[in-house]
Coordinates of C-alpha atoms in Angstrom, one line a residue:
X1 CA -46.8 -44.3 31.7
X2 CA -43.5 -43.9 29.3
X3 CA -43.9 -46.9 26.7
X4 CA -41.0 -47.7 23.8
X5 CA -37.5 -47.6 23.3
X6 CA -37.4 -45.2 20.8
X7 CA -35.4 -42.2 21.0
X8 CA -37.8 -39.5 20.5
X9 CA -40.5 -39.3 23.0
X10 CA -43.9 -38.9 22.0
X11 CA -45.9 -36.6 24.8
X12 CA -49.4 -37.5 24.4
X13 CA -52.0 -35.6 26.3
X14 CA -55.6 -37.4 26.8
X15 CA -58.4 -35.8 27.5
X16 CA -61.2 -38.8 30.1
X17 CA -62.4 -39.0 32.9
X18 CA -63.6 -42.4 32.9
X19 CA -60.6 -45.3 34.0
X20 CA -62.2 -47.8 32.0
X21 CA -62.1 -46.1 28.6
X22 CA -58.6 -45.6 29.2
X23 CA -57.2 -48.7 28.7
X24 CA -58.4 -49.4 25.7
X25 CA -56.7 -46.3 24.1
X26 CA -53.3 -47.4 25.9
X27 CA -53.6 -51.1 24.4
X28 CA -53.6 -48.7 20.7
X29 CA -51.2 -47.0 21.7
X30 CA -48.8 -49.7 22.4
X31 CA -49.9 -51.0 18.9
X32 CA -48.3 -48.4 17.3
X33 CA -44.9 -49.2 18.4
X34 CA -44.3 -45.0 19.2
X35 CA -41.6 -44.4 21.9
X36 CA -44.7 -42.3 24.5
X37 CA -45.2 -40.4 27.5
X38 CA -49.1 -40.4 28.7
X39 CA -50.4 -37.7 30.5
X40 CA -53.9 -38.1 31.5
X41 CA -56.3 -35.1 32.6
X42 CA -59.9 -36.2 33.4
X43 CA -61.4 -31.6 33.9
X44 CA -61.0 -28.8 32.2
X45 CA -58.4 -27.6 34.6
X46 CA -56.7 -31.0 34.9
X47 CA -56.7 -30.6 30.9
X48 CA -55.5 -26.4 31.0
X49 CA -52.5 -27.2 33.4
X50 CA -51.4 -30.0 31.5
X51 CA -51.2 -28.2 28.2
X52 CA -49.6 -24.7 29.5
X53 CA -46.8 -27.0 31.3
X54 CA -46.3 -29.2 28.7
X55 CA -45.5 -29.1 24.8
X56 CA -47.9 -31.7 23.4
X57 CA -47.4 -33.8 20.2
X58 CA -50.9 -35.5 20.2
X59 CA -54.4 -34.8 21.8
X60 CA -56.4 -37.5 22.6
X61 CA -60.5 -36.5 23.9
X62 CA -63.3 -37.5 24.7
X63 CA -66.0 -36.3 22.8
X64 CA -68.4 -36.0 25.7
X65 CA -67.0 -35.7 29.2
X66 CA -69.4 -34.8 32.3
X67 CA -68.7 -30.8 32.9
X68 CA -66.5 -30.2 30.0
X69 CA -65.9 -31.6 26.1
X70 CA -63.8 -33.0 23.4
X71 CA -64.8 -29.2 20.8
X72 CA -64.2 -26.9 23.9
X73 CA -60.6 -28.3 24.7
X74 CA -60.6 -28.5 20.9
X75 CA -61.6 -24.7 20.7
X76 CA -58.1 -24.1 24.2
X77 CA -55.9 -26.3 22.1
X78 CA -56.3 -24.6 19.2
X79 CA -55.4 -20.8 21.0
X80 CA -52.0 -22.5 22.6
X81 CA -50.9 -24.2 19.4
X82 CA -53.1 -24.5 15.5
X83 CA -50.5 -27.3 14.1
X84 CA -51.2 -29.3 17.3
X85 CA -52.9 -33.4 16.0
X86 CA -55.9 -33.1 17.9
X87 CA -58.7 -36.4 18.0
X88 CA -61.8 -36.9 19.4
X89 CA -62.4 -40.2 20.6
X90 CA -66.1 -40.6 21.3
X91 CA -69.2 -43.3 21.4
X92 CA -71.9 -41.3 20.3
X93 CA -70.4 -39.2 17.3
X94 CA -72.8 -39.8 14.2
X95 CA -71.4 -38.9 11.1
X96 CA -72.3 -35.4 10.5
X97 CA -71.2 -34.9 13.8
X98 CA -67.3 -36.2 13.3
X99 CA -67.2 -34.5 9.6
X100 CA -68.3 -31.1 11.6
X101 CA -65.9 -31.4 14.4
X102 CA -63.0 -32.1 11.9
X103 CA -64.3 -28.8 10.4
X104 CA -63.8 -26.9 13.2
X105 CA -60.7 -28.2 13.6
X106 CA -60.7 -31.6 14.9
X107 CA -56.8 -33.8 12.9
X108 CA -59.5 -37.1 13.0
X109 CA -61.6 -38.8 14.5
X110 CA -62.2 -42.2 16.8
X111 CA -64.8 -44.5 17.7
X112 CA -65.1 -46.2 21.3
X113 CA -66.0 -49.3 19.1
X114 CA -63.7 -49.7 16.2
X115 CA -60.4 -48.4 18.3
X116 CA -58.5 -50.6 15.6
X117 CA -58.7 -47.1 13.6
X118 CA -56.6 -45.0 16.3
X119 CA -53.5 -46.6 15.6
X120 CA -53.5 -45.9 11.6
X121 CA -54.8 -42.4 12.7
X122 CA -52.1 -41.3 15.1
X123 CA -49.0 -42.5 12.6
X124 CA -51.7 -40.2 10.6
X125 CA -51.9 -37.4 12.5
X126 CA -48.1 -37.3 14.1
X127 CA -47.0 -38.2 10.2
X128 CA -48.3 -35.2 8.9
X129 CA -47.9 -32.7 12.0
X130 CA -43.7 -34.0 11.6
X131 CA -44.8 -32.7 7.8
X132 CA -46.5 -29.6 8.3
X133 CA -43.3 -28.5 11.1
X134 CA -40.8 -29.5 8.7
X135 CA -42.7 -27.7 5.7
X136 CA -43.1 -24.4 7.5
X137 CA -39.2 -24.9 8.8
X138 CA -38.3 -25.1 5.5
X139 CA -41.1 -21.7 4.5
X140 CA -38.8 -20.4 7.4
X141 CA -35.2 -20.6 6.2
X142 CA -36.5 -19.4 2.8
X143 CA -37.5 -16.3 3.8
X144 CA -35.0 -15.7 6.3
X145 CA -32.7 -16.3 3.0
X146 CA -34.7 -14.5 1.0
X147 CA -34.6 -11.2 3.5
X148 CA -31.1 -12.3 3.6
X149 CA -30.0 -11.6 -0.2
X150 CA -32.6 -9.2 0.2
X151 CA -30.5 -7.2 2.4
X152 CA -26.9 -7.1 0.6
X153 CA -29.4 -6.5 -2.8
X154 CA -30.2 -3.5 -1.6
X155 CA -27.3 -2.7 0.9
X156 CA -24.6 -3.4 -1.9
X157 CA -22.7 -0.8 -3.0
X158 CA -23.3 -0.7 -6.2
X159 CA -25.5 -0.1 -8.5
X160 CA -27.5 -3.9 -9.0
X161 CA -30.5 -3.7 -11.8
X162 CA -32.4 -7.0 -12.8
X163 CA -33.5 -6.6 -16.6
X164 CA -35.6 -9.0 -18.6
X165 CA -35.0 -9.8 -22.3
X166 CA -37.7 -6.9 -23.4
X167 CA -35.3 -4.3 -21.5
X168 CA -37.8 -3.4 -18.8
X169 CA -36.9 -3.1 -14.7
X170 CA -37.5 -6.4 -12.8
X171 CA -35.7 -5.0 -9.7
X172 CA -33.1 -2.7 -8.9
X173 CA -31.8 -1.5 -5.5
X174 CA -30.9 2.0 -3.6
X175 CA -27.2 2.0 -5.1
X176 CA -29.0 2.0 -8.4
X177 CA -31.6 5.1 -8.0
X178 CA -29.2 7.1 -6.8
X179 CA -27.0 6.6 -9.9
X180 CA -29.7 6.9 -12.2
X181 CA -31.1 10.0 -9.9
X182 CA -34.4 8.9 -9.5
X183 CA -36.9 7.3 -6.6
X184 CA -35.8 3.3 -6.1
X185 CA -40.4 2.9 -6.2
X186 CA -39.9 4.4 -9.8
X187 CA -37.7 1.9 -11.3
X188 CA -40.2 -0.8 -11.2
X189 CA -41.3 -2.1 -14.5
X190 CA -39.1 1.5 -15.8
X191 CA -37.8 0.5 -19.7
X192 CA -34.1 0.7 -19.7
X193 CA -34.7 4.0 -21.8
X194 CA -36.5 6.0 -19.9
X195 CA -33.7 5.2 -17.3
X196 CA -30.7 6.4 -19.2
X197 CA -31.0 10.1 -21.3
X198 CA -27.3 9.3 -22.4
X199 CA -27.8 7.8 -26.0
X200 CA -24.4 6.8 -26.1
X201 CA -24.6 5.5 -22.4
X202 CA -27.9 4.0 -23.7
X203 CA -26.9 1.9 -26.5
X204 CA -23.9 0.6 -24.3
X205 CA -26.6 -0.4 -21.8
X206 CA -28.9 -2.1 -24.6
X207 CA -26.0 -3.7 -25.7
X208 CA -24.9 -5.7 -22.3
X209 CA -29.1 -6.2 -22.0
X210 CA -28.6 -9.4 -25.7
X211 CA -27.6 -12.9 -24.7
X212 CA -24.5 -11.6 -27.0
X213 CA -21.4 -11.8 -24.4
X214 CA -20.1 -8.9 -23.8
X215 CA -17.0 -7.7 -21.9
X216 CA -16.7 -4.4 -19.1
X217 CA -17.6 -1.1 -20.5
X218 CA -17.1 2.3 -19.4
X219 CA -19.8 4.7 -19.7
X220 CA -20.4 8.2 -17.6
X221 CA -23.3 8.7 -16.1
X222 CA -24.6 12.5 -15.2
X223 CA -25.0 12.8 -11.1
X224 CA -28.2 14.6 -9.4
X225 CA -26.0 17.5 -9.0
X226 CA -24.9 17.7 -12.2
X227 CA -21.4 16.5 -11.8
X228 CA -19.7 13.4 -14.3
X229 CA -19.9 10.5 -13.0
X230 CA -17.7 7.6 -14.7
X231 CA -19.4 3.8 -14.8
X232 CA -17.8 0.6 -15.0
X233 CA -20.8 -1.9 -16.1
X234 CA -20.2 -5.9 -15.7
X235 CA -23.5 -8.7 -16.1
X236 CA -24.3 -11.8 -15.3
X237 CA -27.4 -13.4 -17.4
X238 CA -30.5 -14.9 -15.9
X239 CA -31.5 -18.2 -16.9
X240 CA -34.7 -20.7 -16.1
X241 CA -33.1 -23.7 -14.9
X242 CA -34.2 -25.3 -19.0
X243 CA -31.0 -23.0 -20.0
X244 CA -33.8 -20.2 -21.9
X245 CA -32.2 -16.6 -21.6
X246 CA -34.9 -14.7 -19.1
X247 CA -32.5 -10.9 -18.7
X248 CA -29.6 -9.5 -17.0
X249 CA -28.3 -8.5 -13.9
X250 CA -26.4 -5.6 -14.5
X251 CA -23.7 -4.5 -12.1
X252 CA -22.8 -0.6 -12.3
X253 CA -19.9 0.4 -9.5
X254 CA -18.6 3.7 -9.8
X255 CA -15.0 4.8 -10.1
X256 CA -15.5 8.5 -10.0
X257 CA -13.2 8.6 -6.9
X258 CA -10.9 5.7 -7.9
X259 CA -10.6 7.9 -11.4
X260 CA -9.8 10.9 -9.9
X261 CA -7.1 9.6 -7.4
X262 CA -5.5 7.4 -10.6
X263 CA -5.4 11.1 -12.5
X264 CA -3.8 12.3 -9.9
X265 CA -1.4 9.5 -8.8
X266 CA -0.2 10.1 -12.5
X267 CA 0.0 14.4 -12.3
X268 CA 2.7 13.5 -9.5
X269 CA 4.5 10.6 -11.2
X270 CA 4.8 13.1 -14.2
X271 CA 5.6 15.8 -11.6
X272 CA 8.7 13.6 -10.5
X273 CA 9.4 12.7 -13.7
X274 CA 9.5 15.9 -15.2
X275 CA 11.9 16.8 -11.8
X276 CA 14.2 13.6 -12.9
X277 CA 14.4 14.6 -16.1
X278 CA 15.7 18.0 -15.2
X279 CA 17.5 16.2 -12.3
X280 CA 19.0 13.3 -15.2
X281 CA 20.3 17.2 -17.8
X282 CA 21.8 18.6 -14.2
X283 CA 23.5 15.3 -13.6
X284 CA 24.6 14.4 -17.5
X285 CA 25.5 18.3 -16.7
X286 CA 27.4 17.6 -13.5
X287 CA 29.6 14.6 -14.8
X288 CA 30.4 16.3 -18.6
X289 CA 31.8 19.2 -16.2
X290 CA 33.6 17.0 -13.5
X291 CA 35.4 15.1 -16.6
X292 CA 35.9 18.3 -18.7
X293 CA 37.5 20.2 -15.2
X294 CA 39.9 17.5 -14.0
X295 CA 41.2 17.3 -18.1
X296 CA 41.4 21.1 -18.3
X297 CA 42.7 21.5 -14.0
X298 CA 45.8 18.9 -16.0
X299 CA 45.8 21.5 -18.9
X300 CA 45.9 24.9 -17.2
X301 CA 47.6 23.6 -14.4
X302 CA 50.4 22.7 -16.2
X303 CA 50.4 25.4 -19.3
X304 CA 50.1 28.0 -16.5
X305 CA 53.8 26.9 -15.1
X306 CA 55.3 27.7 -18.7
X307 CA 54.3 31.3 -18.8
X308 CA 56.2 34.0 -18.6
X309 CA 58.5 33.0 -20.8
X310 CA 61.7 35.4 -22.6
X311 CA 60.3 33.1 -26.0
X312 CA 57.8 35.4 -27.6
X313 CA 56.3 32.3 -29.5
X314 CA 56.4 30.2 -26.2
X315 CA 54.9 32.5 -24.0
X316 CA 52.2 33.0 -27.2
X317 CA 51.2 29.2 -27.9
X318 CA 50.7 28.8 -23.8
X319 CA 49.6 32.2 -23.3
X320 CA 47.0 30.6 -25.9
X321 CA 46.2 27.5 -23.6
X322 CA 46.0 29.1 -20.6
X323 CA 43.0 31.4 -22.6
X324 CA 40.8 28.7 -24.5
X325 CA 41.2 26.7 -20.8
X326 CA 39.7 29.4 -19.2
X327 CA 37.5 30.0 -22.3
X328 CA 36.0 26.0 -21.7
X329 CA 35.6 26.2 -17.6
X330 CA 33.2 29.1 -18.7
X331 CA 31.3 27.9 -20.3
X332 CA 30.8 24.8 -18.7
X333 CA 30.0 28.0 -15.5
X334 CA 27.3 28.7 -17.8
X335 CA 25.8 25.3 -18.5
X336 CA 25.5 24.3 -14.4
X337 CA 24.1 27.5 -14.1
X338 CA 21.2 26.8 -16.7
X339 CA 20.7 23.4 -15.7
X340 CA 21.1 24.5 -11.4
X341 CA 20.7 28.0 -11.6
X342 CA 20.9 28.3 -8.0
X343 CA 22.3 26.4 -5.1
X344 CA 19.6 25.4 -3.0
X345 CA 19.8 26.5 0.7
X346 CA 21.2 24.6 3.4
X347 CA 19.5 24.3 6.7
X348 CA 19.2 20.4 9.2
X349 CA 16.2 18.6 8.3
X350 CA 14.3 16.4 10.4
X351 CA 14.0 12.9 8.8
X352 CA 11.1 11.8 11.0
X353 CA 9.3 14.7 9.8
X354 CA 10.3 14.5 6.1
X355 CA 9.1 11.1 6.2
X356 CA 5.6 12.3 7.2
X357 CA 5.5 14.3 5.0
X358 CA 6.0 12.7 2.0
X359 CA 3.7 9.4 2.7
X360 CA 1.0 11.7 4.1
X361 CA 1.5 13.7 -0.1
X362 CA 1.8 10.2 -1.6
X363 CA -0.9 7.6 0.3
X364 CA -3.9 9.1 -1.4
X365 CA -2.5 8.5 -4.7
X366 CA 0.4 6.0 -5.5
X367 CA 0.6 4.2 -2.7
X368 CA -2.9 3.5 -2.1
X369 CA -3.6 1.0 -1.9
X370 CA -0.7 -0.4 0.0
X371 CA -0.1 -1.0 3.4
X372 CA 2.5 1.3 4.6
X373 CA 4.2 1.2 8.3
X374 CA 6.4 3.4 10.0
X375 CA 9.3 3.0 12.8
X376 CA 11.1 6.3 13.0
X377 CA 13.6 6.4 15.4
X378 CA 12.6 8.5 19.0
X379 CA 15.2 11.7 19.1
X380 CA 16.9 11.2 15.5
X381 CA 20.2 13.8 14.8
X382 CA 19.2 16.4 12.3
X383 CA 20.7 16.1 8.6
X384 CA 22.1 19.3 7.2
X385 CA 21.5 19.7 3.5
X386 CA 18.6 20.6 0.9
X387 CA 15.3 19.4 2.1
X388 CA 13.4 19.7 -0.9
X389 CA 16.8 17.5 -2.7
X390 CA 15.7 14.6 0.3
X391 CA 12.7 14.8 -0.6
X392 CA 12.7 13.9 -4.1
X393 CA 14.7 11.5 -3.0
X394 CA 12.2 9.3 -0.9
X395 CA 9.7 10.2 -3.3
X396 CA 11.4 8.5 -5.8
X397 CA 12.3 5.6 -3.2
X398 CA 8.4 5.3 -2.9
X399 CA 7.6 5.4 -6.2
X400 CA 9.7 2.7 -7.4
X401 CA 8.7 0.3 -4.2
X402 CA 4.5 1.3 -5.7
X403 CA 5.6 -0.2 -9.1
X404 CA 7.2 -2.7 -7.5
X405 CA 3.7 -4.0 -5.5
X406 CA 1.1 -4.2 -8.4
X407 CA -1.4 -6.3 -6.4
X408 CA -0.7 -4.5 -2.8
X409 CA 1.8 -5.1 -0.4
X410 CA 4.0 -3.3 2.8
X411 CA 5.9 -0.9 2.0
X412 CA 7.9 -0.4 5.8
X413 CA 10.7 2.7 6.2
X414 CA 12.4 2.7 9.6
X415 CA 14.7 6.0 10.4
X416 CA 17.9 5.0 13.1
X417 CA 20.7 6.1 14.6
X418 CA 24.3 4.2 14.0
X419 CA 27.4 5.4 16.8
X420 CA 25.8 8.4 17.0
X421 CA 27.3 9.2 13.4
X422 CA 25.4 8.7 11.0
X423 CA 21.3 9.2 11.0
X424 CA 19.9 5.6 8.6
X425 CA 17.1 5.7 6.3
X426 CA 15.8 2.7 5.6
X427 CA 12.7 1.8 2.3
X428 CA 11.6 -1.5 2.2
X429 CA 9.0 -3.1 -0.2
X430 CA 7.9 -6.8 -0.5
X431 CA 7.4 -7.1 -3.9
X432 CA 8.4 -8.5 -6.7
X433 CA 12.0 -8.3 -6.1
X434 CA 15.4 -8.0 -9.0
X435 CA 18.0 -10.7 -9.5
X436 CA 21.5 -9.4 -9.8
X437 CA 21.8 -8.4 -13.3
X438 CA 18.5 -6.4 -13.5
X439 CA 20.3 -4.8 -9.9
X440 CA 23.0 -4.1 -11.1
X441 CA 21.6 -2.4 -14.6
X442 CA 19.7 -0.4 -12.5
X443 CA 22.2 1.2 -10.6
X444 CA 23.5 2.7 -14.1
X445 CA 22.1 6.0 -15.8
X446 CA 19.4 6.0 -18.0
X447 CA 18.3 1.7 -17.3
X448 CA 15.1 1.4 -16.9
X449 CA 13.4 -1.9 -16.1
X450 CA 10.0 0.0 -15.9
X451 CA 8.2 1.0 -19.7
X452 CA 8.1 4.5 -19.5
X453 CA 10.9 4.4 -17.3
X454 CA 14.0 7.5 -18.2
X455 CA 16.2 5.1 -16.1
X456 CA 17.6 7.9 -13.7
X457 CA 16.1 7.3 -10.6
X458 CA 18.2 5.7 -8.4
X459 CA 21.1 7.6 -10.2
X460 CA 19.5 10.5 -8.9
X461 CA 18.8 8.8 -5.0
X462 CA 22.6 8.2 -5.0
X463 CA 23.5 11.4 -6.6
X464 CA 21.2 13.4 -4.0
X465 CA 23.0 11.2 -0.9
X466 CA 26.9 11.1 -1.7
X467 CA 25.8 15.0 -1.5
X468 CA 24.7 15.1 1.7
X469 CA 27.7 12.8 2.0
X470 CA 26.2 9.4 2.5
X471 CA 26.3 6.7 1.5
X472 CA 23.2 4.2 -0.8
X473 CA 23.2 0.8 -0.5
X474 CA 20.5 -1.0 -2.3
X475 CA 19.3 -5.2 -1.8
X476 CA 17.5 -6.9 -3.8
X477 CA 16.7 -10.7 -4.6
X478 CA 13.5 -11.9 -7.0
X479 CA 10.7 -12.8 -4.8
X480 CA 11.9 -10.9 -1.4
X481 CA 11.6 -7.7 -2.6
X482 CA 14.2 -4.7 -2.3
X483 CA 15.2 -2.8 0.9
X484 CA 17.6 0.7 0.1
X485 CA 19.1 1.9 2.7
X486 CA 20.2 5.9 2.7
X487 CA 23.1 6.3 5.5
X488 CA 23.6 10.6 6.2
X489 CA 26.3 12.1 8.4
X490 CA 25.0 13.7 11.6
X491 CA 26.7 17.0 12.3
X492 CA 28.3 15.3 15.5
X493 CA 30.4 13.1 12.8
X494 CA 32.0 16.6 11.7
X495 CA 33.4 17.5 15.3
X496 CA 37.1 17.3 15.3
X497 CA 38.5 13.8 16.2
X498 CA 41.0 13.1 19.1
X499 CA 44.5 15.0 17.7
X500 CA 47.9 13.9 18.7
X501 CA 48.9 16.7 19.2
X502 CA 52.8 15.4 19.5
X503 CA 52.9 14.7 15.4
X504 CA 56.3 16.1 14.7
X505 CA 56.5 18.6 12.0
X506 CA 58.9 18.1 8.7
X507 CA 62.3 17.7 9.4
X508 CA 64.2 21.4 9.2
X509 CA 65.3 22.5 6.3
X510 CA 62.9 19.8 4.4
X511 CA 60.3 21.1 2.1
X512 CA 57.1 20.8 3.6
X513 CA 55.3 17.7 2.2
X514 CA 51.7 17.9 1.1
X515 CA 49.6 15.4 -0.1
X516 CA 47.9 15.5 -3.0
X517 CA 44.4 13.1 -2.6
X518 CA 43.0 12.6 -6.6
X519 CA 41.1 9.4 -8.3
X520 CA 42.0 11.1 -11.4
X521 CA 45.4 9.9 -12.1
X522 CA 46.2 13.0 -14.6
X523 CA 44.9 15.7 -12.2
X524 CA 47.0 13.6 -9.5
X525 CA 50.4 14.0 -11.6
X526 CA 49.5 17.9 -12.1
X527 CA 48.7 19.4 -8.7
X528 CA 51.6 16.9 -7.8
X529 CA 54.1 19.1 -10.4
X530 CA 52.5 22.5 -8.7
X531 CA 52.9 22.1 -5.8
X532 CA 56.4 21.1 -5.9
X533 CA 56.9 24.3 -8.0
X534 CA 55.0 26.1 -5.5
X535 CA 58.2 23.9 -2.9
X536 CA 56.6 21.3 -1.6
X537 CA 57.0 17.9 -1.2
X538 CA 54.0 16.3 -2.7
X539 CA 53.0 13.2 -1.8
X540 CA 50.5 10.9 -4.4
X541 CA 47.6 9.3 -3.0
X542 CA 44.2 7.8 -5.0
X543 CA 41.7 6.9 -2.2
X544 CA 41.2 6.8 1.3
X545 CA 43.5 3.4 1.7
X546 CA 46.2 5.1 0.9
X547 CA 45.9 7.7 2.6
X548 CA 45.5 5.6 5.6
X549 CA 48.8 3.4 4.8
X550 CA 51.1 7.0 4.4
X551 CA 50.0 8.0 8.2
X552 CA 50.1 4.6 9.4
X553 CA 53.5 4.5 7.5
X554 CA 54.8 8.0 10.0
X555 CA 54.2 10.5 6.7
X556 CA 52.9 13.8 8.4
X557 CA 52.1 16.1 6.0
X558 CA 51.7 19.6 6.3
X559 CA 48.8 20.5 4.0
X560 CA 46.2 17.9 2.3
X561 CA 45.1 19.1 -1.6
X562 CA 42.0 16.5 -1.5
X563 CA 39.3 16.3 -4.2
X564 CA 35.8 17.5 -2.8
X565 CA 34.8 14.1 -4.8
X566 CA 36.0 10.7 -4.1
X567 CA 33.6 8.1 -4.8
X568 CA 31.0 6.3 -2.1
X569 CA 32.0 9.2 -0.1
X570 CA 35.5 8.7 1.1
X571 CA 36.6 12.6 1.1
X572 CA 35.0 12.1 5.0
X573 CA 36.9 9.9 5.9
X574 CA 39.7 11.1 4.6
X575 CA 39.3 14.5 6.9
X576 CA 39.1 12.5 9.8
X577 CA 41.1 10.4 8.9
X578 CA 43.9 13.5 8.9
X579 CA 41.6 14.8 11.8
X580 CA 43.2 12.0 14.2
X581 CA 47.6 13.2 13.8
X582 CA 46.5 17.1 12.8
X583 CA 43.9 18.8 14.1
X584 CA 45.6 21.6 12.7
X585 CA 46.2 21.0 9.2
X586 CA 44.9 23.6 6.1
X587 CA 42.5 20.8 4.3
X588 CA 42.5 22.3 0.3
X589 CA 38.8 21.0 -1.3
X590 CA 39.4 20.7 -4.8
X591 CA 35.5 21.0 -6.6
X592 CA 34.3 20.8 -10.0
X593 CA 31.2 21.0 -12.0
X594 CA 28.9 21.0 -9.1
X595 CA 30.4 22.4 -5.8
X596 CA 27.9 21.5 -3.6
X597 CA 29.4 18.8 -1.9
X598 CA 32.5 20.6 -1.3
X599 CA 31.1 23.9 0.2
X600 CA 29.0 21.0 2.1
X601 CA 32.1 19.8 3.2
X602 CA 34.1 22.7 3.6
X603 CA 31.3 24.4 6.1
X604 CA 32.3 21.6 8.3
X605 CA 35.7 21.9 9.3
X606 CA 37.5 25.3 9.9
X607 CA 40.4 24.6 8.1
X608 CA 39.3 22.9 5.2
X609 CA 39.8 25.8 2.3
X610 CA 37.2 25.4 -1.6
X611 CA 39.5 25.8 -4.9
X612 CA 37.2 25.5 -7.7
X613 CA 39.0 23.7 -10.9
X614 CA 40.8 24.6 -13.2
X615 CA 42.6 26.7 -11.6
X616 CA 46.8 28.0 -12.3
X617 CA 49.8 27.8 -10.6
X618 CA 48.9 31.4 -9.3
X619 CA 45.8 30.2 -8.2
X620 CA 47.1 27.6 -6.1
X621 CA 49.6 30.0 -4.5
X622 CA 47.3 32.6 -3.6
X623 CA 44.4 29.4 -2.3
X624 CA 47.9 28.0 0.2
X625 CA 48.5 30.7 1.5
X626 CA 45.1 32.5 1.9
X627 CA 45.5 28.8 4.1
X628 CA 48.6 30.5 6.0
X629 CA 50.5 27.8 3.6
X630 CA 54.0 29.4 3.0
X631 CA 55.3 29.1 -1.0
X632 CA 58.3 29.7 -2.9
X633 CA 59.5 29.5 -6.3
X634 CA 61.3 26.8 -7.6
X635 CA 61.2 28.1 -10.8
X636 CA 61.3 31.3 -13.0
X637 CA 58.6 30.7 -15.0
X638 CA 54.5 30.7 -14.6
X639 CA 55.2 32.9 -10.9
X640 CA 56.7 36.1 -12.7
X641 CA 53.8 37.2 -14.2
X642 CA 51.6 36.2 -11.2
X643 CA 49.4 34.7 -14.2
X644 CA 45.7 33.7 -13.1

């Protein structure tokens, strides 16, 4: 039978063999206001079967039945549920028997001639049972929570040390025991001094265990195997509900591996900086040598035109000028050899392999804590050049990217091809980025945004790329990261361009036409004079655009004297433009300072020849004749004595 309207239905089992006694009990249950369902059992079998099939909230039982009784029913109920409320109802129960029933586990008893008492007894029994259930649930949750936090405490990667105000250990986890080289059980109750043998470390920990504020401290412990452990210690105060200081929890973090990684990173950074300083010296000397050789080319070249004079004083003066220029050139060559003793070996470089090699080297040091994404093109053609220089170039870019991502970030390195003529390498970070002003300044040598930087990282990168006849681009904005794009010519770029074999030679009887492509105006003018002396018409041009305009205007040179160090890799573009109109025309590549770039360019074209600056008119004639170009003397000076 179900009575009431509340959402919680109270399941009640009533053991009673006399139907006449059921109705009065039900009447009292109705008065409780409970929403209940009453299940009747008249003997042992029905009672025990009902207990097995249903979960009850309350049991009412007659004290005395013909073949069963309430006490045996109570004993059975307690085996099923020790907390289930159980009320005995009897007409014969005396005071002593009633007390004995309660002592044996009955919740309450009610006499049949006082059934009105069943209402409060039922309400109280259900309320107490509910409270016990809530309390036990809370205790279970507390126990689970304690176990959970104990698990976190025990399995923490840091050494956790609870110490009271008397410097006595309350608790320590497994990691702490391992750091101290002790058995965990021995930690309980151990004093601070008995756990720490090093006087300095003990002094630091005793200071941190006081109530006085303290910052994180670094100390050194000795591991069980004798190795030194570098530890960072922090603390949290332990206070009671009244705010009274009771001790501290110390957190010991082992930073030995991190410190070792930082040392490796610093060593690698120092190696890179040393290499950059050496390269900076080479950059400076190479720049000076280039500029000085250009000046000496003009001096020596023009002065050599005046040698062989019948005037002894004049001859002596110009000989002195030429000798001085020669000595200056020799001095510059010695300086170059000191800063770059030998030319690096040329080889075909697998750029994808180079990227993987550099990343493997840096990922556990400079790039630790940074997410690295590699997007490497399949079937990437090789690049010809100096693998060591390109390795250092990529390392410089990776170090710059790491410095821009102090709190971590993503470094993306991509390789690709462009028109089957260029191999592209892109290094992209999502760091702090740079403003236009900062970006412009970083590309000037000896200007740096770092505290201890040399200011040559990007300058060296640019120089290495241009030495490989490539291009360098950098794009950055504040908060948008930085992208550096390097482009290197693939071997296919140096294949002979389609030639117009119908290119007309110089007009019959006219002097051969020579293009002089030189960015330095003084050198351009001097070489023009030398070529005129050798019987050529010289057309002075400053850049690739001038060459293209001349070719578009129908001019067809018989010879080109080309500066191998035109800005932005224009020398390659000039050769390609010339080869489109004349595949076999001799090209004389002039170079000063570090001539690796010029050698590389000369090696890419079978009709290109190298001439080192500075040079005299006689050396120029020898270079032309070696290239198969005929010369003639247009004057009496300079060539009479074959001045070297």
